[in-house]
Coordinates of C-alpha atoms and ligand atoms in Angstrom, one line a residue:
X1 CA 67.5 169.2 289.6
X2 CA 65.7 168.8 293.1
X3 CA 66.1 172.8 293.2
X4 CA 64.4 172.8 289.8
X5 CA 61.6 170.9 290.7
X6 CA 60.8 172.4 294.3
X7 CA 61.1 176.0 292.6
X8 CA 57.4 176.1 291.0
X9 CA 56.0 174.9 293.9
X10 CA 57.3 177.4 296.3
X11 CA 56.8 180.3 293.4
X12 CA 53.1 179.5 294.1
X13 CA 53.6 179.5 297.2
X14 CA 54.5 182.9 297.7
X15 CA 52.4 183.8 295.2
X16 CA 49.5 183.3 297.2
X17 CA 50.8 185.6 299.8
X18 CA 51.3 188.2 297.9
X19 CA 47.7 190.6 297.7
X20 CA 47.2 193.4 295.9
X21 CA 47.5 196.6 297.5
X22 CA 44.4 198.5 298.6
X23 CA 43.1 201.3 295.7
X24 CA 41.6 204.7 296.7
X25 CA 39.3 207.0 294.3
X26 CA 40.8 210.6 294.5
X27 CA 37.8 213.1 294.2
X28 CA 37.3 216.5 293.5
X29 CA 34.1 218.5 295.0
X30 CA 32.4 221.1 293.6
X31 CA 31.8 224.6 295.2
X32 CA 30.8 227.7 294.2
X33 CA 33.8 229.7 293.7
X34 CA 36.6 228.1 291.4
X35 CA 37.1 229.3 288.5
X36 CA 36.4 226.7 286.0
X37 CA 39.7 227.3 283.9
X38 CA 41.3 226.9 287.2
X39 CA 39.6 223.3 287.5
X40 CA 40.8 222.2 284.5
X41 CA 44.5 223.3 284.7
X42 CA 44.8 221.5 288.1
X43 CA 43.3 218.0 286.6
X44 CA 45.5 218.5 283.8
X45 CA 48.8 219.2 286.0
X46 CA 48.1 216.8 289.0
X47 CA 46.2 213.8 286.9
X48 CA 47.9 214.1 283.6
X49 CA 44.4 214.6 281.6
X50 CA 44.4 215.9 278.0
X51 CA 42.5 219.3 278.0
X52 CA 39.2 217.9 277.0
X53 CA 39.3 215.1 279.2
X54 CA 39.8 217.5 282.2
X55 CA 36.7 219.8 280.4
X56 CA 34.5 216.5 281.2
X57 CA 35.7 215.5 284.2
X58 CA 35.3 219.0 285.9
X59 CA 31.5 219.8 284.0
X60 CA 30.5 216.6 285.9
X61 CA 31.7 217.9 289.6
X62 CA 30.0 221.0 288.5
X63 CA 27.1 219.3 287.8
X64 CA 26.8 216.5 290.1
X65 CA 28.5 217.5 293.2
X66 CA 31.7 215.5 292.5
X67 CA 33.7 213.4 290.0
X68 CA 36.9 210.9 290.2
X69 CA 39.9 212.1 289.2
X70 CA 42.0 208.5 289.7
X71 CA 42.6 205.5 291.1
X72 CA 46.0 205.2 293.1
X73 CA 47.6 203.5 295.8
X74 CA 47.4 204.9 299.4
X75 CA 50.3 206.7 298.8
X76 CA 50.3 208.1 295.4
X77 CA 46.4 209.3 295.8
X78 CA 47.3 210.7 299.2
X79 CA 49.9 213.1 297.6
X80 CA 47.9 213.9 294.5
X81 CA 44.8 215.4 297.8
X82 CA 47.7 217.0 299.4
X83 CA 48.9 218.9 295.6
X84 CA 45.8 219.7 294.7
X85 CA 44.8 221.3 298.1
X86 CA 47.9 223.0 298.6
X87 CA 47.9 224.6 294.2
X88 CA 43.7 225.6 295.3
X89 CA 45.0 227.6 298.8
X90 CA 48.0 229.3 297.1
X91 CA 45.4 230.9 294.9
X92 CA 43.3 231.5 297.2
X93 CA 40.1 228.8 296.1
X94 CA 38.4 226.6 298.3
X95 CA 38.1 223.9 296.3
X96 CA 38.4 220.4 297.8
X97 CA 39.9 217.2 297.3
X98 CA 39.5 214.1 299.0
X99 CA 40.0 209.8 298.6
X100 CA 38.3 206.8 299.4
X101 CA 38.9 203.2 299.1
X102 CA 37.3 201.6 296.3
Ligands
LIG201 N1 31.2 225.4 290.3 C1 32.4 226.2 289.9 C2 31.9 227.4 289.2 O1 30.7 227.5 288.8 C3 33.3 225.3 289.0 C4 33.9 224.2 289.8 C5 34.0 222.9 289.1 C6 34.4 224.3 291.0 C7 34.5 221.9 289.7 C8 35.0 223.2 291.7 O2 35.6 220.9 291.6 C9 35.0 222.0 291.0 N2 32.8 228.3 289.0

C-alpha cells in the first residue's frame, strides 16, 4: 500500500524529466535541372506522399525556391537527406536536400 501511494508521485516525477526530443524540417531545393517526374517519384518513395501530394509539394520548391518534405527526429530526417541525396547522384541530378530544427 505505501508502494501504491509513493508510485504517482514518483511517475510525475520522472515525468517531468522526460523532454521531447528535438524535431528537424527536411527540405528540398529547387534547381534548374531535375526532371520534375523525378521530384515527385523521390517524395513519394522517401516521404511516403500520395502522387498528388508529391505534385504540390514539388510545384512549390519549383516555385518558391524550396518546400518541406517532413518533420522527423534527428535521426530519421538525417537518413531521409542522406536517401534522397544519394537516389539524385545515382542519376546523375543535383538536386538538394537538407534539415533544420524547427
Ligand atoms: N526546377 C526543376 C525543373 O524545372 C524542377 C524541380 C522541382 C527541381 C523541385 C528540384 O526540388 C526540385 N525541371
Amino acid at each position: 500500500m505505501r508502494n501504491q501511494e509513493h508510485r504517482g508521485t514518483v511517475l510525475e516525477a520522472e515525468k517531468a524529466k522526460v523532454k521531447p526530443p528535438p524535431l528537424y524540417k527536411v527540405m528540398l531545393l529547387n534547381d534548374d535541372y531535375t526532371p520534375m517526374d523525378f521530384v515527385v517519384v523521390v517524395l513519394q518513395t522517401v516521404f511516403a506522399m500520395s502522387r498528388e501530394k508529391a505534385t504540390q509539394v514539388m510545384l512549390q520548391v519549383h516555385r518558391e525556391g524550396m518546400g518541406v518534405c517532413g518533420t522527423y527526429t534527428r535521426e530519421v530526417a538525417s537518413a531521409k537527406v542522406e536517401q534522397v541525396i544519394g537516389i539524385a547522384r545515382k542519376h546523375q541530378h543535383p538536386l538538394q536536400c537538407t534539415m533544420e530544427e524547427t
